[in-house]
Short mmCIF file of C-alpha atoms in Angstrom, two decimals:
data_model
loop_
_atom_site.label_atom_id
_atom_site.label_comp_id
_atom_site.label_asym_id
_atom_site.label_seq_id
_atom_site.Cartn_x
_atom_site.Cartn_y
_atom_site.Cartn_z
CA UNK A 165 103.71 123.62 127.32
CA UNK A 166 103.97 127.33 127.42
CA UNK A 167 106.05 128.67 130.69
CA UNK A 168 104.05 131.23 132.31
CA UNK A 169 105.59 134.81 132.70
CA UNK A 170 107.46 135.26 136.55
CA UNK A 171 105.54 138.53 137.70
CA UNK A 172 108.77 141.28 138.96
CA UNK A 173 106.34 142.88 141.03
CA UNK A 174 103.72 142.58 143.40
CA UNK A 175 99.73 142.47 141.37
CA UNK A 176 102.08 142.65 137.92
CA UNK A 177 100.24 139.11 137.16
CA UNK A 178 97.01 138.04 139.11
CA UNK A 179 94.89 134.99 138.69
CA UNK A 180 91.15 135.35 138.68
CA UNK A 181 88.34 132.56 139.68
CA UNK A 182 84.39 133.24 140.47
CA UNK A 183 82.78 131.25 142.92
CA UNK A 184 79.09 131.02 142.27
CA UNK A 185 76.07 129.53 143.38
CA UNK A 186 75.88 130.95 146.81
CA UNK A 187 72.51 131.53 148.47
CA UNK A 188 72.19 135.69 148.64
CA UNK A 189 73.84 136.96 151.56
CA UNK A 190 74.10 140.72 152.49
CA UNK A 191 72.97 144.11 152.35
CA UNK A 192 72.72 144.04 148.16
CA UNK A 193 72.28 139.98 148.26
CA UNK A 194 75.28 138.98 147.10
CA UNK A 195 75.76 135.43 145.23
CA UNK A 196 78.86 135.30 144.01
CA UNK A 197 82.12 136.12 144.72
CA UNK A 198 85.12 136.85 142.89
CA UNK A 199 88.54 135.76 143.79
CA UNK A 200 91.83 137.05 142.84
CA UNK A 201 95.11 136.02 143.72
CA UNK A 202 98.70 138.16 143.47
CA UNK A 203 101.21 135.86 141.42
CA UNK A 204 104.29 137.63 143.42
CA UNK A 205 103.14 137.43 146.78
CA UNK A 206 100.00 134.80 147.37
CA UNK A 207 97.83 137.45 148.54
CA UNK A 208 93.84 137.06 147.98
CA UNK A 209 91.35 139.11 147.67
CA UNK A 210 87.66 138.31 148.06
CA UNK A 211 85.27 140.70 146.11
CA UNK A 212 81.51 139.71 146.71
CA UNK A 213 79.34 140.62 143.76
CA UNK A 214 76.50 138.85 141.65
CA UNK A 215 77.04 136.07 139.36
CA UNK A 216 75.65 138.29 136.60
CA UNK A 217 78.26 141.36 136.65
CA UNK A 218 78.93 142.36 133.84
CA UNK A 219 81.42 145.22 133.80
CA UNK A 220 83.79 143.00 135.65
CA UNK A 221 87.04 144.85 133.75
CA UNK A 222 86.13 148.27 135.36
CA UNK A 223 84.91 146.68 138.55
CA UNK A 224 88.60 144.47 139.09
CA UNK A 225 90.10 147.38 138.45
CA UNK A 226 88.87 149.93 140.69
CA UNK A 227 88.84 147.72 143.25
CA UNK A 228 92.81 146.56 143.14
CA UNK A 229 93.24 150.29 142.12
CA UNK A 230 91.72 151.77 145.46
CA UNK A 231 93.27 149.10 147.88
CA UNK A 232 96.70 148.98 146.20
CA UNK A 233 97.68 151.57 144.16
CA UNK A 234 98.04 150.08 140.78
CA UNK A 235 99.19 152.46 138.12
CA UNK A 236 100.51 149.90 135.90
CA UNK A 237 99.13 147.37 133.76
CA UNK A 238 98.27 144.04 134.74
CA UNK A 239 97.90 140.07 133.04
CA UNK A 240 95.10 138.47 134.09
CA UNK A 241 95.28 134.80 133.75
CA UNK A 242 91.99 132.40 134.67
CA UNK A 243 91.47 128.70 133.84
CA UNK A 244 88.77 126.82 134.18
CA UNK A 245 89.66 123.70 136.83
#
């Protein structure tokens, strides 16, 4: 088993997850959301979007950049459960 990297710093490693198959909900009938978790600190963050994103690089990334200042770059680990 391969030991997972200890983050130094807060959204240095993040974990990502969808959830999907929501009925549409909101102004742009959203069915989806995307979850991502801070590694350092627990925090979560709830993005709504549609299962069917596909420029979900830029779109994490804007959206950690505008509510926390990331300059730096980040590992993004996902597994399926």
């Amino acid at each position: 088993m391969i030991k997972i990297q200890e983050p130094g710093r807060p959204w240095e490693i993040v974990h990502m997850d969808w959830v999907t198959g929501l009925p549409p909900g909101g102004d742009r009938s959203y069915n989806a959301f995307l979850v991502i978790v801070d590694r350092f600190s627990k925090t979560p963050i709830f993005i709504p979007c549609h299962k069917d994103d596909t420029a979900i690089v830029r779109f994490v990334y804007e959206t950690l950049d505008n509510s926390n200042n990331i300059k730096s770059t980040m590992t993004v680990l996902s597994r399926k459960i």
